[in-house]
Coordinates of C-alpha atoms in Angstrom, one line a residue:
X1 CA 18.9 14.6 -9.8
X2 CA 22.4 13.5 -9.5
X3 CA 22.0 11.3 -12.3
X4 CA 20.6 14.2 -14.4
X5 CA 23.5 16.6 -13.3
X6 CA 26.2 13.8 -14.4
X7 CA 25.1 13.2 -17.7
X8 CA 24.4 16.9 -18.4
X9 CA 27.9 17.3 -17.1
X10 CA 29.8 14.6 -19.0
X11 CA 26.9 14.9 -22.5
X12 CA 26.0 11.2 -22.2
X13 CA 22.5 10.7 -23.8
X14 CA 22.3 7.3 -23.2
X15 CA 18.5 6.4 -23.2
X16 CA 19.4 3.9 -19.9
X17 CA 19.8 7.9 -17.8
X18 CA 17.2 9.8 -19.1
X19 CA 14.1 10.1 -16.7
X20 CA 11.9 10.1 -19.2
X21 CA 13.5 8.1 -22.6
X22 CA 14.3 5.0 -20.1
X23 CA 10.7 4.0 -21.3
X24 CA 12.0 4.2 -25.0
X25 CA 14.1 1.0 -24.3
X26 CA 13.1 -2.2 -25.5
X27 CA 12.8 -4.8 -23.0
X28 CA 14.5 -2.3 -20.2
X29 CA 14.6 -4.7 -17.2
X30 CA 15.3 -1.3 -14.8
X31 CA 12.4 0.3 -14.8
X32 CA 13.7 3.8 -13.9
X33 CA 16.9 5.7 -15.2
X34 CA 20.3 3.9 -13.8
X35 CA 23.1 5.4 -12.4
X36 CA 26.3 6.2 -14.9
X37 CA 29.5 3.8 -14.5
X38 CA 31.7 6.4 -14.8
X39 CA 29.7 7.9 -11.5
X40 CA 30.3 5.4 -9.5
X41 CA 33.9 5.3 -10.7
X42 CA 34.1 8.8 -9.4
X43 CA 32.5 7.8 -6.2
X44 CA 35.4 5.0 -5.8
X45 CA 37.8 8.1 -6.7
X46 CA 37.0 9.9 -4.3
X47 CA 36.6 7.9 -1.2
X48 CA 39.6 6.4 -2.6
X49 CA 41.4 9.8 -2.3
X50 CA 40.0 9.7 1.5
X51 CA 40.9 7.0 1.9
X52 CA 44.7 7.5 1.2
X53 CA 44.9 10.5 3.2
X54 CA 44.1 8.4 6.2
X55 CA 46.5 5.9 5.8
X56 CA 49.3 8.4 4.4
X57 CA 49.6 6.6 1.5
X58 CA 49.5 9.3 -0.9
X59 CA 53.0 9.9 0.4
X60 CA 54.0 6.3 -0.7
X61 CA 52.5 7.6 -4.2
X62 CA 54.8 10.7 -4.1
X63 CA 57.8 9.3 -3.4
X64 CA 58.1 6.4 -4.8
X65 CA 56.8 8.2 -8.2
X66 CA 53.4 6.1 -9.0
X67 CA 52.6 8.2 -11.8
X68 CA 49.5 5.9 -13.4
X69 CA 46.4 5.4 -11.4
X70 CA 44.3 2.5 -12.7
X71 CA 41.0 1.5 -12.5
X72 CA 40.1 -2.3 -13.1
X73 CA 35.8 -2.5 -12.6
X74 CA 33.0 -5.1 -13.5
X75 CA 29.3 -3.9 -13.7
X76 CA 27.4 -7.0 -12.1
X77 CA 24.0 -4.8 -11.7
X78 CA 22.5 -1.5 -12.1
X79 CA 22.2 0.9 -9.6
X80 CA 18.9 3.1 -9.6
X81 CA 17.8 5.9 -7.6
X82 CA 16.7 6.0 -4.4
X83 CA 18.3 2.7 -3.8
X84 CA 21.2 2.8 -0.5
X85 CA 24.1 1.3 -1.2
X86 CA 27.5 0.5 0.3
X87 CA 31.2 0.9 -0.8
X88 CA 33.8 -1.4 1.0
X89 CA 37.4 -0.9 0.3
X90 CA 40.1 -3.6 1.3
X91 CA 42.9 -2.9 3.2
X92 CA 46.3 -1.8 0.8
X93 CA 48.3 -4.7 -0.5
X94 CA 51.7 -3.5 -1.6
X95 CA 53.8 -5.3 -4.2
X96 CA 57.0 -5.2 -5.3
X97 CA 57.2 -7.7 -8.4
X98 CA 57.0 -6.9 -11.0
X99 CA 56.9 -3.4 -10.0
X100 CA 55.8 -1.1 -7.5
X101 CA 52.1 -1.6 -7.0
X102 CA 49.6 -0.2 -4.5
X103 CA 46.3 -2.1 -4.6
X104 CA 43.0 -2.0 -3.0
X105 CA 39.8 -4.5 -3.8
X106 CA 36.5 -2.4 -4.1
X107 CA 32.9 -3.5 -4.6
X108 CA 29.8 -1.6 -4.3
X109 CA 26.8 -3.3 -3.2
X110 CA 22.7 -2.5 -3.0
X111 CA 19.9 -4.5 -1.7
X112 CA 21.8 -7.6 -1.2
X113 CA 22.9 -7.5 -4.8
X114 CA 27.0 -6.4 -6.0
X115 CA 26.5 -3.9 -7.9
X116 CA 30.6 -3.2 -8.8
X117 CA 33.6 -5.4 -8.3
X118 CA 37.0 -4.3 -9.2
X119 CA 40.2 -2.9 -8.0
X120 CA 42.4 0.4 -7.8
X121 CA 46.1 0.1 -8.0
X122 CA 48.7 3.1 -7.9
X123 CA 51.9 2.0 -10.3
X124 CA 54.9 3.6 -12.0
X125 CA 54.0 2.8 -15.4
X126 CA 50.0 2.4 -16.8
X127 CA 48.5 -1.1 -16.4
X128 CA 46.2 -0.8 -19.8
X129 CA 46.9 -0.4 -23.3
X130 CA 50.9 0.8 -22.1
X131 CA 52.3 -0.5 -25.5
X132 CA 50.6 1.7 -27.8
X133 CA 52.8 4.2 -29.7
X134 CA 50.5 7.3 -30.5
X135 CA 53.3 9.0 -32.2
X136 CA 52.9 8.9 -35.4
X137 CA 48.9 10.4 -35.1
X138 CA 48.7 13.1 -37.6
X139 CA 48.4 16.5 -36.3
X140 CA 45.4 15.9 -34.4
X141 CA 43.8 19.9 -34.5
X142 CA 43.9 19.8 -38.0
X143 CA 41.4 16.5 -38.0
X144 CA 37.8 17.5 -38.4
X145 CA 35.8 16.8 -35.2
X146 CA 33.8 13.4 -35.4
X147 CA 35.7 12.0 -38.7
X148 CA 38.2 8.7 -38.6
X149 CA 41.6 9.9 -38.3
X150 CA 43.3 9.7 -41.4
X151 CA 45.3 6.4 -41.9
X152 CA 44.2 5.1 -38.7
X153 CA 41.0 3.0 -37.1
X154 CA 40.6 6.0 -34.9
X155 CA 37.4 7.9 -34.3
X156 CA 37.9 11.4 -33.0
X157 CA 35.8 13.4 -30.7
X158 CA 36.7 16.7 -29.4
X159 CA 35.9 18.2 -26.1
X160 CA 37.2 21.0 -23.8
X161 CA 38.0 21.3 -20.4
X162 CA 35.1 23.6 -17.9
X163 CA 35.3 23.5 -14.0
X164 CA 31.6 23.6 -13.8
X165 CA 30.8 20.5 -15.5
X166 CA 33.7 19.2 -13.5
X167 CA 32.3 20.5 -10.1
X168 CA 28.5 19.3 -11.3
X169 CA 30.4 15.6 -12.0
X170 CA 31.6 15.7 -8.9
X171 CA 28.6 16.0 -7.0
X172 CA 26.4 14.1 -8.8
X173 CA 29.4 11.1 -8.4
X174 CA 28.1 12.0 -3.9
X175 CA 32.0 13.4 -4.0
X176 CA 32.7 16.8 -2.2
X177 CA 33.9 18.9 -5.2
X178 CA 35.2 22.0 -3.0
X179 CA 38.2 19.1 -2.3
X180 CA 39.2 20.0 -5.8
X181 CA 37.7 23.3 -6.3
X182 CA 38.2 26.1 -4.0
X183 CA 38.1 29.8 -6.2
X184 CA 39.2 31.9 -2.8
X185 CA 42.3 29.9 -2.3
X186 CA 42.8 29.4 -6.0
X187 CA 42.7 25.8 -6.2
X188 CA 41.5 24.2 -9.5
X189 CA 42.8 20.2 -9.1
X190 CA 40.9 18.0 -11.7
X191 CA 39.9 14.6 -10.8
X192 CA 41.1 11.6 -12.4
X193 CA 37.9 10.0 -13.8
X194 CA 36.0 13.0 -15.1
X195 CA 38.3 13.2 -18.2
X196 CA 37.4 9.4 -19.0
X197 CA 33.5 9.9 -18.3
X198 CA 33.8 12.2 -22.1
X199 CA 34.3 8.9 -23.6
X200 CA 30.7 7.3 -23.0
X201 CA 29.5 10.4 -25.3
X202 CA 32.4 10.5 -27.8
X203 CA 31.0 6.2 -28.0
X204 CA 27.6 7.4 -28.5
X205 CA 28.3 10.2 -31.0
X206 CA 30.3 7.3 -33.2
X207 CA 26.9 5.3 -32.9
X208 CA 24.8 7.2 -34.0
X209 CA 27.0 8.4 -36.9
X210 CA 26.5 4.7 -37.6
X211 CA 22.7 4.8 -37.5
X212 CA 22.5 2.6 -34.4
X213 CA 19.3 2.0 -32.7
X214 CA 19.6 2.8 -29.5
X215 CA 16.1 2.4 -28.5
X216 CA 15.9 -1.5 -29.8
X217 CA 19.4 -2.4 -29.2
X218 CA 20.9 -1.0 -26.4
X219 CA 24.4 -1.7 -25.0
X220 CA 25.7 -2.0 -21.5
X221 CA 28.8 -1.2 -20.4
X222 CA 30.4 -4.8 -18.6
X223 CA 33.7 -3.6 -17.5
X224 CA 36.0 -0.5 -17.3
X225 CA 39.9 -1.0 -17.4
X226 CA 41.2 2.8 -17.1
X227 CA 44.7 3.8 -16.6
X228 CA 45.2 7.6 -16.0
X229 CA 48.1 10.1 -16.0
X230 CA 48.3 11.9 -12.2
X231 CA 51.2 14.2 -13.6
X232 CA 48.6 15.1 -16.5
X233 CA 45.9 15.7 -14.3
X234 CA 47.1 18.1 -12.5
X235 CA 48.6 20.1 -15.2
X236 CA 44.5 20.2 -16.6
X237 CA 43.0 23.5 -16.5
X238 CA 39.9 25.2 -18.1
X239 CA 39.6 25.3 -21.6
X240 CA 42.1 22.5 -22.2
X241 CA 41.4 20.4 -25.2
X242 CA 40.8 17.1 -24.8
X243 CA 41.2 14.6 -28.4
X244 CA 39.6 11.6 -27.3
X245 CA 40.4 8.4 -29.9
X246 CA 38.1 5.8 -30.2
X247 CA 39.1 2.3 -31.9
X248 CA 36.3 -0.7 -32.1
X249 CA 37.9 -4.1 -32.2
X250 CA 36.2 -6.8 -33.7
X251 CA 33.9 -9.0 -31.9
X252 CA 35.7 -12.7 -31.3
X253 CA 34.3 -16.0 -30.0
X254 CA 37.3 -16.2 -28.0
X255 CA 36.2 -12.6 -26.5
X256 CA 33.0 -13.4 -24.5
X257 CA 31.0 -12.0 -21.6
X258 CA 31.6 -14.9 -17.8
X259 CA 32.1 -17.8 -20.3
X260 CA 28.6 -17.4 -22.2
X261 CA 28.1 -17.2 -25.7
X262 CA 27.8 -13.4 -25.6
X263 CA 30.8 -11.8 -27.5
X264 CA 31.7 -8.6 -26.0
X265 CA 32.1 -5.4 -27.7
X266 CA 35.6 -4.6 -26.8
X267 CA 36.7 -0.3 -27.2
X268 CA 40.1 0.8 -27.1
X269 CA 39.7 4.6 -25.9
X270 CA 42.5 7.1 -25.5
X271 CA 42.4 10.6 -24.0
X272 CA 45.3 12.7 -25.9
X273 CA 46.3 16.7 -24.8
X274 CA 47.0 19.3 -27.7
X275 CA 50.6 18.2 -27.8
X276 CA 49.7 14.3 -28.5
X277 CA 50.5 13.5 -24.6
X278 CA 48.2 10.6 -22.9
X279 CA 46.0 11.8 -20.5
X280 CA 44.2 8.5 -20.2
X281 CA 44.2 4.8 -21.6
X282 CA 40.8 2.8 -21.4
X283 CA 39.5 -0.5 -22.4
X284 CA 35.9 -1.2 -22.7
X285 CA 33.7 -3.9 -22.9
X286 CA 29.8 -3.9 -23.9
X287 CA 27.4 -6.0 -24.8
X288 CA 23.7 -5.8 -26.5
X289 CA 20.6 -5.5 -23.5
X290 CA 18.9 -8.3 -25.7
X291 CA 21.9 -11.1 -24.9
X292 CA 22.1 -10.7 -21.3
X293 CA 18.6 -10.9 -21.0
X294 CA 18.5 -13.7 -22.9
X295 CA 20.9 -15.9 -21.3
X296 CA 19.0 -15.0 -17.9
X297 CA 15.6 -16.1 -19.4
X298 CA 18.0 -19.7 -20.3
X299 CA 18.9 -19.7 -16.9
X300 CA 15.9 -19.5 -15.6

């Protein structure tokens, strides 16, 4: 059910969620829907957010003006349902070189098995895809909804902003959501990752614009690199628009999955407001089902 309440909430009709169309999936080594990466993002939010508030540190993050939370994860495994599972987070390291830098190591593991490794780091200025001058995007509202953007690489998907798939996220990511949503006090605070987790569909909606199979060749996400706006966030409320660019780079030899053969599919995503400001930076990585089980099988 959680998974089922996070992809309805986020509209991510990946086969790899569905309770029934897993079975679809050619060659699905799972055997059962798996759990969404931008879930167990969430998850880390959260106890991340706990986290903080136990050791102050979200004071730190105030004052010293660490405006750009970041996200930096590996998918090693799939997590299913039913399966326990365990989230460790490291003690804080603060840096000062080259800037201000809050970091923590997480990794999620299940049966034995790591199931996430990565780290979250509080900074002044975003850790991904910072250089890229979005400026000269043509007025964005004027684009028709699932087209390229005119003179760009760009692929644009349009969503809006609703507190109850936000809330329903939220829960099925096991965080509490009346820490960000409480209608007798008036409190409305979007979470950081729920925003990205639009992307997997705006990905999916390109794909099948492009006739992909997604039944004999299905991708897997390998890692998530996510910088997000706090000072955006928290000016999000419902019915915001939300222009999320999508840019595929091409696939490179020199661009390959733990120094296999397997080139990666690398996504440059970006998460623009109506007036062209950057709610969110991300960098993805996938790669077909078929290659990873096939250099297992070589391993073997």
């Amino acid at each position: 059910m959680h998974i089922e309440v996070a992809r309805n909430a986020s509209d991510d009709f990946n086969l790899f969620h569905d309770k029934h169309k897993w079975l679809e999936i050619t060659h699905n080594p799972f055997k059962g829907p798996i759990v969404l990466g931008f879930q167990l993002n969430t998850l880390i939010e959260y106890q991340m957010r706990l986290y903080r508030e136990a050791q102050h540190e979200e004071q730190i993050i105030a004052d010293k003006k660490l405006r750009f939370s970041n996200y930096q994860m590996i998918f090693v495994n799939a997590l299913r349902p039913r399966q326990e599972m365990s989230l460790e987070i490291k003690k804080t390291l603060i840096k000062t070189i080259p800037e201000l830098t809050l970091t923590n190591r997480v990794s999620i593991k299940s049966q034995g098995k790591t199931i996430l490794l990565g780290y979250k780091k509080e900074t002044q200025t975003p850790l991904f895809l910072a250089d890229t001058d979005l400026s000269t995007l043509p007025d964005l509202n004027k684009v028709s909804d699932k087209t390229i953007v005119p003179g760009t690489e760009f692929f644009l998907k349009r969503k809006w902003m609703h507190n109850g798939n936000v809330k329903n996220f939220l829960s099925g990511s096991l965080a509490e959501q009346s820490d960000y949503f409480d209608e007798l006090t008036h409190v409305a605070q979007y979470p950081e990752v729920f925003p990205c987790s639009l992307t997997s569909g705006a990905l999916l909606v390109k794909a099948q614009l492009e006739n992909h199979d997604f039944k004999a060749n299905p991708m897997v996400y390998t890692s998530h690199d996510i910088s997000v706006d706090r000072l955006l966030i928290q000016q999000l409320k419902n019915g915001d628009k939300l222009h999320i660019l999508v840019k595929q780079l091409p696939e490179s030899t020199e661009n390959t999955l733990n120094h296999t053969s397997i080139m990666l599919r690398t996504y440059e995503c970006y998460g623009l407001l109506e007036n062209k400001e950057i709610l969110f930076r991300i960098k993805l990585n996938l790669v077909p089902l078929e290659e990873i089980i096939k250099n297992l099988s070589s391993k073997n």
